[in-house]
Amino acid sequence: MAVDGASTGTPAARDGTVDLTVGLPGRIGAIGGIESLVLDGRRLFFGFDFSSDQVLSPLIDDEEAMARFAARHVRQRTGAHDELYWAQLVRSSVDGSDLVWRDEQRTFTTCALETGDAGAAHGHLLYLLSAATVETVASGATAHQAMSALSTVANWSLLFAPYIRGSHGSASR
């Protein structure tokens, strides 16, 4: 993933890079906080709007880059804040979550996702899928058109592609 033009350890999104200088369309300036999850032993951070259940950022594997992204594109109820403020929230997201009670609910492995067995994280995974999904069709579309028009924002396919690929549709259980 491109982080301000530099490459980091996160695999690229479908288009090859994720530009962190640009916020997610329709989600720039939203009020939110920082959450994190673990995929294959690697901590990934993301912005989250708790009032609308929406992901506000790509998955970002670097604490400083996450704080920088949040300072540019996310707000708190008290307004905009600098990178130092957001860095504290990024660090806090490692130790706890406002989305789940137990750490195993936000810990995933590609192997488990490919077999469709996310275990304790299954429900949280489905919730995140909804929160990181955008619909790209008109409201009058058929159910089939609507399902095929759903896509994940930014590089969230890193988390969902193995689950959907390996479970052969069990993600809709």
N, CA and C atoms as an extended XYZ file, in Angstrom:
519
Properties=species:S:1:pos:R:3:atomname:S:1:resname:S:1:resid:I:1 pbc="F F F"
N         0.849       -1.163        0.000 N   MET     1
C         0.000        0.000        0.000 CA  MET     1
C         0.895        1.226        0.000 C   MET     1
N         0.568        2.214       -0.748 N   ALA     2
C         1.345        3.446       -0.767 CA  ALA     2
C         0.929        4.308        0.418 C   ALA     2
N         1.890        4.743        1.172 N   VAL     3
C         1.654        5.645        2.289 CA  VAL     3
C         2.419        6.913        1.979 C   VAL     3
N         1.693        7.949        1.580 N   ASP     4
C         2.325        9.201        1.179 CA  ASP     4
C         3.471        8.965        0.211 C   ASP     4
N         3.285        8.031       -0.710 N   GLY     5
C         4.284        7.758       -1.733 CA  GLY     5
C         5.300        6.707       -1.348 C   GLY     5
N         5.311        6.245       -0.107 N   ALA     6
C         6.265        5.225        0.321 CA  ALA     6
C         5.558        3.889        0.431 C   ALA     6
N         6.256        2.833        0.175 N   SER     7
C         5.669        1.500        0.241 CA  SER     7
C         5.824        0.929        1.640 C   SER     7
N         4.771        0.249        2.123 N   THR     8
C         4.840       -0.422        3.418 CA  THR     8
C         4.539       -1.889        3.227 C   THR     8
N         4.432       -2.630        4.329 N   GLY     9
C         4.242       -4.071        4.265 CA  GLY     9
C         2.856       -4.540        3.886 C   GLY     9
N         1.859       -3.679        3.847 N   THR    10
C         0.513       -4.114        3.510 CA  THR    10
C         0.402       -4.342        2.015 C   THR    10
N        -0.149       -5.488        1.593 N   PRO    11
C        -0.324       -5.717        0.161 CA  PRO    11
C        -1.183       -4.627       -0.470 C   PRO    11
N        -0.972       -4.389       -1.740 N   ALA    12
C        -1.679       -3.332       -2.449 CA  ALA    12
C        -3.159       -3.646       -2.600 C   ALA    12
N        -3.954       -2.618       -2.714 N   ALA    13
C        -5.374       -2.771       -3.016 CA  ALA    13
C        -5.511       -3.162       -4.483 C   ALA    13
N        -6.730       -3.371       -4.909 N   ARG    14
C        -6.972       -3.814       -6.277 CA  ARG    14
C        -6.332       -2.905       -7.316 C   ARG    14
N        -6.333       -1.598       -7.081 N   ASP    15
C        -5.791       -0.683       -8.074 CA  ASP    15
C        -4.286       -0.527       -7.965 C   ASP    15
N        -3.643       -1.245       -7.069 N   GLY    16
C        -2.197       -1.209       -6.943 CA  GLY    16
C        -1.687       -0.384       -5.781 C   GLY    16
N        -2.394        0.694       -5.424 N   THR    17
C        -1.955        1.518       -4.302 CA  THR    17
C        -3.169        2.079       -3.583 C   THR    17
N        -2.953        2.500       -2.357 N   VAL    18
C        -3.962        3.244       -1.612 CA  VAL    18
C        -3.298        4.544       -1.215 C   VAL    18
N        -3.792        5.640       -1.724 N   ASP    19
C        -3.231        6.951       -1.452 CA  ASP    19
C        -3.827        7.481       -0.155 C   ASP    19
N        -3.025        7.547        0.885 N   LEU    20
C        -3.522        7.981        2.187 CA  LEU    20
C        -3.685        9.487        2.295 C   LEU    20
N        -3.239       10.226        1.283 N   THR    21
C        -3.450       11.673        1.314 CA  THR    21
C        -4.879       12.016        0.916 C   THR    21
N        -5.565       11.059        0.319 N   VAL    22
C        -6.944       11.253       -0.120 CA  VAL    22
C        -7.851       10.434        0.789 C   VAL    22
N        -8.862       11.061        1.333 N   GLY    23
C        -9.805       10.342        2.179 CA  GLY    23
C       -10.769        9.507        1.356 C   GLY    23
N       -11.583        8.718        2.031 N   LEU    24
C       -12.567        7.897        1.336 CA  LEU    24
C       -13.755        8.764        0.916 C   LEU    24
N       -14.168        8.683       -0.337 N   PRO    25
C       -15.282        9.508       -0.811 CA  PRO    25
C       -16.529        9.330        0.065 C   PRO    25
N       -17.129       10.435        0.419 N   GLY    26
C       -18.334       10.417        1.230 CA  GLY    26
C       -18.081       10.205        2.710 C   GLY    26
N       -16.836       10.018        3.088 N   ARG    27
C       -16.534        9.748        4.501 CA  ARG    27
C       -15.494       10.711        5.061 C   ARG    27
N       -15.084       11.675        4.282 N   ILE    28
C       -14.092       12.660        4.714 CA  ILE    28
C       -14.740       13.600        5.721 C   ILE    28
N       -14.053       13.821        6.834 N   GLY    29
C       -14.553       14.723        7.858 CA  GLY    29
C       -15.594       14.116        8.779 C   GLY    29
N       -15.848       12.822        8.635 N   ALA    30
C       -16.820       12.159        9.520 CA  ALA    30
C       -16.260       12.087       10.932 C   ALA    30
N       -17.151       12.070       11.890 N   ILE    31
C       -16.749       11.941       13.289 CA  ILE    31
C       -16.541       10.468       13.588 C   ILE    31
N       -15.375       10.134       14.127 N   GLY    32
C       -15.090        8.739       14.409 CA  GLY    32
C       -13.897        8.574       15.322 C   GLY    32
N       -13.524        7.321       15.489 N   GLY    33
C       -12.388        6.959       16.314 CA  GLY    33
C       -11.500        5.990       15.568 C   GLY    33
N       -10.597        5.368       16.320 N   ILE    34
C        -9.649        4.423       15.731 CA  ILE    34
C        -9.913        3.042       16.305 C   ILE    34
N        -9.937        2.061       15.448 N   GLU    35
C       -10.051        0.655       15.822 CA  GLU    35
C        -8.878       -0.086       15.199 C   GLU    35
N        -8.676       -1.321       15.625 N   SER    36
C        -7.647       -2.144       14.989 CA  SER    36
C        -8.085       -3.597       15.003 C   SER    36
N        -7.433       -4.351       14.143 N   LEU    37
C        -7.640       -5.793       14.093 CA  LEU    37
C        -6.297       -6.425       13.767 C   LEU    37
N        -6.228       -7.736       13.893 N   VAL    38
C        -4.993       -8.452       13.582 CA  VAL    38
C        -5.298       -9.446       12.481 C   VAL    38
N        -4.546       -9.369       11.386 N   LEU    39
C        -4.669      -10.298       10.281 CA  LEU    39
C        -3.325      -10.969       10.085 C   LEU    39
N        -3.288      -12.287       10.245 N   ASP    40
C        -2.050      -13.070       10.102 CA  ASP    40
C        -0.925      -12.512       10.964 C   ASP    40
N        -1.256      -12.115       12.182 N   GLY    41
C        -0.253      -11.633       13.118 CA  GLY    41
C         0.144      -10.182       12.933 C   GLY    41
N        -0.417       -9.502       11.969 N   ARG    42
C        -0.065       -8.108       11.689 CA  ARG    42
C        -1.211       -7.196       12.118 C   ARG    42
N        -0.915       -6.212       12.936 N   ARG    43
C        -1.910       -5.251       13.416 CA  ARG    43
C        -2.237       -4.268       12.294 C   ARG    43
N        -3.533       -4.088       12.031 N   LEU    44
C        -4.019       -3.146       11.027 CA  LEU    44
C        -4.983       -2.183       11.700 C   LEU    44
N        -4.816       -0.903       11.441 N   PHE    45
C        -5.627        0.140       12.060 CA  PHE    45
C        -6.631        0.675       11.047 C   PHE    45
N        -7.736        1.230       11.557 N   PHE    46
C        -8.713        1.849       10.670 CA  PHE    46
C        -9.563        2.844       11.434 C   PHE    46
N       -10.024        3.857       10.715 N   GLY    47
C       -10.948        4.819       11.282 CA  GLY    47
C       -12.351        4.235       11.244 C   GLY    47
N       -13.146        4.571       12.252 N   PHE    48
C       -14.494        4.024       12.314 CA  PHE    48
C       -15.471        5.042       12.864 C   PHE    48
N       -16.601        5.207       12.170 N   ASP    49
C       -17.678        6.089       12.605 CA  ASP    49
C       -18.704        5.228       13.335 C   ASP    49
N       -18.738        5.321       14.650 N   PHE    50
C       -19.599        4.476       15.472 CA  PHE    50
C       -21.073        4.836       15.327 C   PHE    50
N       -21.381        6.090       15.006 N   SER    51
C       -22.790        6.488       14.910 CA  SER    51
C       -23.447        6.009       13.619 C   SER    51
N       -22.663        5.839       12.552 N   SER    52
C       -23.255        5.371       11.293 CA  SER    52
C       -22.748        3.993       10.881 C   SER    52
N       -21.931        3.365       11.722 N   ASP    53
C       -21.390        2.036       11.423 CA  ASP    53
C       -20.683        2.015       10.075 C   ASP    53
N       -19.743        2.948        9.879 N   GLN    54
C       -19.000        3.006        8.634 CA  GLN    54
C       -17.507        3.046        8.884 C   GLN    54
N       -16.795        2.310        8.037 N   VAL    55
C       -15.344        2.375        8.008 CA  VAL    55
C       -14.956        3.712        7.390 C   VAL    55
N       -13.974        4.394        7.971 N   LEU    56
C       -13.567        5.716        7.498 CA  LEU    56
C       -12.196        5.750        6.841 C   LEU    56
N       -11.520        4.613        6.790 N   SER    57
C       -10.165        4.606        6.231 CA  SER    57
C        -9.839        3.246        5.631 C   SER    57
N        -8.759        3.203        4.865 N   PRO    58
C        -8.242        1.894        4.463 CA  PRO    58
C        -7.701        1.183        5.699 C   PRO    58
N        -7.355       -0.077        5.551 N   LEU    59
C        -6.595       -0.782        6.588 CA  LEU    59
C        -5.161       -0.287        6.477 C   LEU    59
N        -4.603        0.188        7.583 N   ILE    60
C        -3.270        0.801        7.586 CA  ILE    60
C        -2.416        0.087        8.625 C   ILE    60
N        -1.238       -0.389        8.227 N   ASP    61
C        -0.404       -1.175        9.128 CA  ASP    61
C         0.667       -0.369        9.863 C   ASP    61
N         0.641        0.930        9.748 N   ASP    62
C         1.648        1.781       10.363 CA  ASP    62
C         0.959        2.796       11.274 C   ASP    62
N         1.363        2.833       12.544 N   GLU    63
C         0.719        3.719       13.517 CA  GLU    63
C         0.806        5.187       13.123 C   GLU    63
N         1.980        5.617       12.669 N   GLU    64
C         2.156        7.022       12.292 CA  GLU    64
C         1.304        7.380       11.079 C   GLU    64
N         1.255        6.484       10.114 N   ALA    65
C         0.442        6.739        8.920 CA  ALA    65
C        -1.041        6.802        9.283 C   ALA    65
N        -1.476        5.960       10.228 N   MET    66
C        -2.880        5.991       10.656 CA  MET    66
C        -3.183        7.313       11.340 C   MET    66
N        -2.303        7.775       12.208 N   ALA    67
C        -2.510        9.053       12.899 CA  ALA    67
C        -2.533       10.207       11.897 C   ALA    67
N        -1.669       10.152       10.911 N   ARG    68
C        -1.614       11.190        9.878 CA  ARG    68
C        -2.920       11.197        9.057 C   ARG    68
N        -3.379       10.005        8.674 N   PHE    69
C        -4.628        9.904        7.919 CA  PHE    69
C        -5.790       10.474        8.737 C   PHE    69
N        -5.882       10.087        9.996 N   ALA    70
C        -6.979       10.548       10.852 CA  ALA    70
C        -6.930       12.062       11.041 C   ALA    70
N        -5.743       12.620       11.234 N   ALA    71
C        -5.627       14.072       11.407 CA  ALA    71
C        -6.142       14.810       10.172 C   ALA    71
N        -5.946       14.225        9.005 N   ARG    72
C        -6.392       14.856        7.763 CA  ARG    72
C        -7.876       14.639        7.479 C   ARG    72
N        -8.411       13.457        7.802 N   HIS    73
C        -9.709       13.071        7.263 CA  HIS    73
C       -10.792       12.694        8.276 C   HIS    73
N       -10.446       12.592        9.552 N   VAL    74
C       -11.423       12.169       10.568 CA  VAL    74
C       -11.531       13.267       11.619 C   VAL    74
N       -12.691       13.400       12.179 N   ARG    75
C       -12.923       14.389       13.224 CA  ARG    75
C       -13.438       13.695       14.468 C   ARG    75
N       -13.305       14.377       15.579 N   GLN    76
C       -13.916       13.952       16.835 CA  GLN    76
C       -15.055       14.931       17.108 C   GLN    76
N       -15.866       14.667       18.085 N   ARG    77
C       -16.972       15.592       18.390 CA  ARG    77
C       -16.467       16.971       18.776 C   ARG    77
N       -15.225       17.027       19.223 N   THR    78
C       -14.612       18.310       19.596 CA  THR    78
C       -13.921       18.981       18.412 C   THR    78
N       -14.017       18.393       17.233 N   GLY    79
C       -13.444       18.997       16.028 CA  GLY    79
C       -12.214       18.260       15.524 C   GLY    79
N       -11.412       18.983       14.752 N   ALA    80
C       -10.182       18.433       14.176 CA  ALA    80
C        -9.094       18.386       15.251 C   ALA    80
N        -8.197       17.413       15.122 N   HIS    81
C        -7.075       17.282       16.057 CA  HIS    81
C        -5.806       16.956       15.293 C   HIS    81
N        -4.670       17.182       15.938 N   ASP    82
C        -3.386       16.948       15.279 CA  ASP    82
C        -2.957       15.478       15.360 C   ASP    82
N        -1.841       15.169       14.720 N   GLU    83
C        -1.351       13.791       14.664 CA  GLU    83
C        -1.016       13.223       16.038 C   GLU    83
N        -0.510       14.050       16.953 N   LEU    84
C        -0.184       13.553       18.298 CA  LEU    84
C        -1.435       13.058       19.014 C   LEU    84
N        -2.515       13.787       18.888 N   TYR    85
C        -3.784       13.383       19.490 CA  TYR    85
C        -4.216       12.026       18.930 C   TYR    85
N        -4.199       11.918       17.582 N   TRP    86
C        -4.624       10.684       16.947 CA  TRP    86
C        -3.673        9.532       17.247 C   TRP    86
N        -2.396        9.816       17.414 N   ALA    87
C        -1.425        8.764       17.737 CA  ALA    87
C        -1.779        8.089       19.065 C   ALA    87
N        -2.285        8.868       20.009 N   GLN    88
C        -2.717        8.287       21.289 CA  GLN    88
C        -3.900        7.348       21.081 C   GLN    88
N        -4.839        7.742       20.231 N   LEU    89
C        -5.993        6.886       19.958 CA  LEU    89
C        -5.576        5.626       19.197 C   LEU    89
N        -4.607        5.762       18.308 N   VAL    90
C        -4.093        4.595       17.578 CA  VAL    90
C        -3.491        3.599       18.570 C   VAL    90
N        -2.645        4.087       19.476 N   ARG    91
C        -2.028        3.202       20.482 CA  ARG    91
C        -3.085        2.549       21.374 C   ARG    91
N        -4.118        3.298       21.745 N   SER    92
C        -5.186        2.755       22.592 CA  SER    92
C        -5.960        1.649       21.895 C   SER    92
N        -6.042        1.707       20.569 N   SER    93
C        -6.807        0.696       19.829 CA  SER    93
C        -6.152       -0.685       19.872 C   SER    93
N        -4.884       -0.733       20.228 N   VAL    94
C        -4.193       -2.025       20.345 CA  VAL    94
C        -4.711       -2.771       21.570 C   VAL    94
N        -4.929       -2.046       22.651 N   ASP    95
C        -5.316       -2.671       23.916 CA  ASP    95
C        -6.807       -2.909       24.077 C   ASP    95
N        -7.622       -2.239       23.293 N   GLY    96
C        -9.056       -2.416       23.459 CA  GLY    96
C        -9.822       -1.935       22.250 C   GLY    96
N       -11.085       -2.305       22.242 N   SER    97
C       -11.960       -1.964       21.126 CA  SER    97
C       -13.314       -1.529       21.659 C   SER    97
N       -13.905       -0.577       20.972 N   ASP    98
C       -15.276       -0.187       21.295 CA  ASP    98
C       -16.276       -0.986       20.473 C   ASP    98
N       -15.782       -1.874       19.613 N   LEU    99
C       -16.654       -2.687       18.756 CA  LEU    99
C       -16.857       -4.104       19.265 C   LEU    99
N       -15.857       -4.667       19.938 N   VAL   100
C       -15.959       -6.044       20.429 CA  VAL   100
C       -15.442       -6.120       21.858 C   VAL   100
N       -15.875       -7.158       22.552 N   TRP   101
C       -15.472       -7.338       23.950 CA  TRP   101
C       -14.151       -8.073       24.081 C   TRP   101
N       -13.943       -9.080       23.224 N   ARG   102
C       -12.761       -9.935       23.365 CA  ARG   102
C       -11.833       -9.772       22.171 C   ARG   102
N       -10.525       -9.827       22.442 N   ASP   103
C        -9.530       -9.636       21.388 CA  ASP   103
C        -9.640      -10.689       20.289 C   ASP   103
N       -10.024      -11.916       20.631 N   GLU   104
C       -10.128      -12.961       19.605 CA  GLU   104
C       -11.239      -12.669       18.594 C   GLU   104
N       -12.122      -11.734       18.913 N   GLN   105
C       -13.169      -11.353       17.965 CA  GLN   105
C       -12.652      -10.430       16.868 C   GLN   105
N       -11.446       -9.913       17.045 N   ARG   106
C       -10.852       -9.040       16.022 CA  ARG   106
C        -9.489       -9.550       15.568 C   ARG   106
N        -9.327      -10.862       15.650 N   THR   107
C        -8.095      -11.508       15.225 CA  THR   107
C        -8.433      -12.540       14.161 C   THR   107
N        -7.808      -12.413       13.003 N   PHE   108
C        -8.124      -13.256       11.855 CA  PHE   108
C        -6.859      -13.860       11.262 C   PHE   108
N        -6.997      -15.014       10.641 N   THR   109
C        -5.915      -15.576        9.835 CA  THR   109
C        -6.473      -15.851        8.442 C   THR   109
N        -5.634      -15.692        7.460 N   THR   110
C        -6.059      -15.956        6.087 CA  THR   110
C        -6.535      -17.392        5.946 C   THR   110
N        -5.833      -18.318        6.594 N   CYS   111
C        -6.209      -19.733        6.514 CA  CYS   111
C        -7.633      -19.946        7.039 C   CYS   111
N        -7.941      -19.391        8.204 N   ALA   112
C        -9.284      -19.555        8.771 CA  ALA   112
C       -10.335      -18.887        7.885 C   ALA   112
N        -9.989      -17.739        7.317 N   LEU   113
C       -10.933      -17.053        6.444 CA  LEU   113
C       -11.175      -17.850        5.169 C   LEU   113
N       -10.138      -18.458        4.629 N   GLU   114
C       -10.302      -19.245        3.404 CA  GLU   114
C       -11.165      -20.484        3.616 C   GLU   114
N       -11.162      -21.024        4.815 N   THR   115
C       -12.007      -22.184        5.101 CA  THR   115
C       -13.397      -21.769        5.574 C   THR   115
N       -13.609      -20.457        5.730 N   GLY   116
C       -14.911      -19.967        6.181 CA  GLY   116
C       -15.132      -20.155        7.662 C   GLY   116
N       -14.058      -20.378        8.413 N   ASP   117
C       -14.166      -20.615        9.845 CA  ASP   117
C       -13.472      -19.499       10.617 C   ASP   117
N       -14.162      -18.379       10.774 N   ALA   118
C       -13.585      -17.260       11.499 CA  ALA   118
C       -13.780      -17.402       13.006 C   ALA   118
N       -14.438      -18.463       13.440 N   GLY   119
C       -14.615      -18.730       14.865 CA  GLY   119
C       -15.309      -17.591       15.581 C   GLY   119
N       -14.722      -17.173       16.712 N   ALA   120
C       -15.308      -16.116       17.538 CA  ALA   120
C       -15.411      -14.796       16.785 C   ALA   120
N       -14.630      -14.633       15.723 N   ALA   121
C       -14.609      -13.385       14.964 CA  ALA   121
C       -15.661      -13.342       13.862 C   ALA   121
N       -16.390      -14.436       13.635 N   HIS   122
C       -17.338      -14.515       12.517 CA  HIS   122
C       -18.347      -13.359       12.511 C   HIS   122
N       -18.999      -13.128       13.628 N   GLY   123
C       -20.006      -12.067       13.689 CA  GLY   123
C       -19.395      -10.692       13.463 C   GLY   123
N       -18.227      -10.449       14.035 N   HIS   124
C       -17.550       -9.162       13.867 CA  HIS   124
C       -17.117       -8.988       12.414 C   HIS   124
N       -16.676      -10.057       11.789 N   LEU   125
C       -16.269      -10.007       10.392 CA  LEU   125
C       -17.443       -9.584        9.509 C   LEU   125
N       -18.615      -10.145        9.746 N   LEU   126
C       -19.792       -9.782        8.958 CA  LEU   126
C       -20.182       -8.324        9.196 C   LEU   126
N       -20.058       -7.879       10.437 N   TYR   127
C       -20.339       -6.482       10.760 CA  TYR   127
C       -19.367       -5.563       10.016 C   TYR   127
N       -18.070       -5.899       10.032 N   LEU   128
C       -17.075       -5.093        9.333 CA  LEU   128
C       -17.306       -5.109        7.827 C   LEU   128
N       -17.746       -6.245        7.294 N   LEU   129
C       -18.048       -6.333        5.871 CA  LEU   129
C       -19.112       -5.305        5.504 C   LEU   129
N       -20.143       -5.218        6.310 N   SER   130
C       -21.194       -4.233        6.062 CA  SER   130
C       -20.650       -2.816        6.209 C   SER   130
N       -19.830       -2.568        7.217 N   ALA   131
C       -19.306       -1.230        7.491 CA  ALA   131
C       -18.314       -0.759        6.434 C   ALA   131
N       -17.665       -1.689        5.752 N   ALA   132
C       -16.656       -1.344        4.744 CA  ALA   132
C       -17.170       -1.526        3.325 C   ALA   132
N       -18.480       -1.625        3.165 N   THR   133
C       -19.072       -1.884        1.860 CA  THR   133
C       -19.799       -0.650        1.346 C   THR   133
N       -19.666       -0.427        0.062 N   VAL   134
C       -20.413        0.653       -0.585 CA  VAL   134
C       -21.261        0.042       -1.686 C   VAL   134
N       -22.419        0.627       -1.887 N   GLU   135
C       -23.314        0.166       -2.942 CA  GLU   135
C       -23.186        1.130       -4.106 C   GLU   135
N       -23.021        0.590       -5.308 N   THR   136
C       -22.787        1.434       -6.473 CA  THR   136
C       -23.911        1.368       -7.495 C   THR   136
N       -25.128        0.971       -7.088 N   VAL   137
C       -26.240        0.904       -8.035 CA  VAL   137
C       -27.405        1.719       -7.509 C   VAL   137
N       -28.302        2.034       -8.393 N   ALA   138
C       -29.492        2.811       -8.035 CA  ALA   138
C       -30.393        2.006       -7.111 C   ALA   138
N       -31.219        2.685       -6.346 N   SER   139
C       -32.064        2.020       -5.361 CA  SER   139
C       -33.119        1.103       -5.985 C   SER   139
N       -33.468        1.278       -7.249 N   GLY   140
C       -34.479        0.444       -7.886 CA  GLY   140
C       -33.934       -0.836       -8.500 C   GLY   140
N       -32.685       -1.157       -8.247 N   ALA   141
C       -32.058       -2.329       -8.848 CA  ALA   141
C       -32.641       -3.618       -8.275 C   ALA   141
N       -32.534       -4.693       -9.046 N   THR   142
C       -32.964       -6.005       -8.555 CA  THR   142
C       -32.007       -6.465       -7.475 C   THR   142
N       -32.406       -7.472       -6.719 N   ALA   143
C       -31.547       -8.001       -5.653 CA  ALA   143
C       -30.220       -8.490       -6.228 C   ALA   143
N       -30.266       -9.162       -7.373 N   HIS   144
C       -29.037       -9.665       -7.997 CA  HIS   144
C       -28.122       -8.506       -8.405 C   HIS   144
N       -28.693       -7.451       -9.001 N   GLN   145
C       -27.902       -6.289       -9.391 CA  GLN   145
C       -27.283       -5.623       -8.159 C   GLN   145
N       -28.064       -5.527       -7.098 N   ALA   146
C       -27.571       -4.894       -5.879 CA  ALA   146
C       -26.425       -5.695       -5.269 C   ALA   146
N       -26.552       -7.018       -5.228 N   MET   147
C       -25.485       -7.853       -4.661 CA  MET   147
C       -24.208       -7.735       -5.479 C   MET   147
N       -24.322       -7.707       -6.799 N   SER   148
C       -23.118       -7.643       -7.624 CA  SER   148
C       -22.514       -6.242       -7.622 C   SER   148
N       -23.252       -5.235       -7.182 N   ALA   149
C       -22.755       -3.869       -7.166 CA  ALA   149
C       -22.113       -3.499       -5.829 C   ALA   149
N       -22.094       -4.398       -4.880 N   LEU   150
C       -21.455       -4.120       -3.597 CA  LEU   150
C       -19.953       -4.311       -3.729 C   LEU   150
N       -19.204       -3.374       -3.178 N   SER   151
C       -17.752       -3.529       -3.166 CA  SER   151
C       -17.214       -2.916       -1.883 C   SER   151
N       -16.036       -3.347       -1.500 N   THR   152
C       -15.443       -2.821       -0.277 CA  THR   152
C       -14.650       -1.564       -0.581 C   THR   152
N       -14.553       -0.692        0.403 N   VAL   153
C       -13.804        0.541        0.243 CA  VAL   153
C       -12.313        0.261        0.370 C   VAL   153
N       -11.527        1.074       -0.300 N   ALA   154
C       -10.070        1.056       -0.208 CA  ALA   154
C        -9.515       -0.362       -0.322 C   ALA   154
N        -8.697       -0.796        0.622 N   ASN   155
C        -8.041       -2.103        0.549 CA  ASN   155
C        -8.667       -3.137        1.477 C   ASN   155
N        -9.934       -2.961        1.837 N   TRP   156
C       -10.587       -3.895        2.747 CA  TRP   156
C       -10.754       -5.277        2.143 C   TRP   156
N       -10.579       -5.407        0.849 N   SER   157
C       -10.647       -6.732        0.223 CA  SER   157
C        -9.542       -7.636        0.765 C   SER   157
N        -8.488       -7.051        1.363 N   LEU   158
C        -7.438       -7.855        2.000 CA  LEU   158
C        -8.035       -8.777        3.055 C   LEU   158
N        -9.009       -8.273        3.773 N   LEU   159
C        -9.635       -9.041        4.838 CA  LEU   159
C       -10.757       -9.930        4.320 C   LEU   159
N       -11.569       -9.434        3.397 N   PHE   160
C       -12.770      -10.159        3.005 CA  PHE   160
C       -12.593      -11.148        1.872 C   PHE   160
N       -11.672      -10.894        0.944 N   ALA   161
C       -11.534      -11.772       -0.224 CA  ALA   161
C       -11.286      -13.232        0.161 C   ALA   161
N       -10.385      -13.533        1.093 N   PRO   162
C       -10.190      -14.950        1.440 CA  PRO   162
C       -11.430      -15.578        2.049 C   PRO   162
N       -12.176      -14.811        2.834 N   TYR   163
C       -13.370      -15.319        3.503 CA  TYR   163
C       -14.435      -15.681        2.478 C   TYR   163
N       -14.681      -14.779        1.559 N   ILE   164
C       -15.694      -15.011        0.545 CA  ILE   164
C       -15.245      -16.092       -0.424 C   ILE   164
N       -13.980      -16.075       -0.835 N   ARG   165
C       -13.440      -17.061       -1.755 CA  ARG   165
C       -13.461      -18.457       -1.148 C   ARG   165
N       -13.033      -18.578        0.102 N   GLY   166
C       -12.913      -19.885        0.722 CA  GLY   166
C       -14.230      -20.470        1.211 C   GLY   166
N       -15.198      -19.623        1.534 N   SER   167
C       -16.431      -20.134        2.138 CA  SER   167
C       -17.516      -20.398        1.115 C   SER   167
N       -17.281      -20.064       -0.121 N   HIS   168
C       -18.249      -20.300       -1.191 CA  HIS   168
C       -19.628      -19.791       -0.824 C   HIS   168
N       -19.667      -18.522       -0.376 N   GLY   169
C       -20.959      -17.909       -0.079 CA  GLY   169
C       -21.386      -17.997        1.365 C   GLY   169
N       -20.626      -18.628        2.236 N   SER   170
C       -21.057      -18.739        3.635 CA  SER   170
C       -20.997      -17.399        4.349 C   SER   170
N       -20.391      -16.377        3.727 N   ALA   171
C       -20.343      -15.064        4.359 CA  ALA   171
C       -21.733      -14.467        4.482 C   ALA   171
N       -22.697      -15.002        3.766 N   SER   172
C       -24.052      -14.472        3.876 CA  SER   172
C       -24.902      -15.256        4.849 C   SER   172
N       -24.287      -16.156        5.612 N   ARG   173
C       -25.051      -16.946        6.577 CA  ARG   173
C       -25.664      -16.066        7.614 C   ARG   173
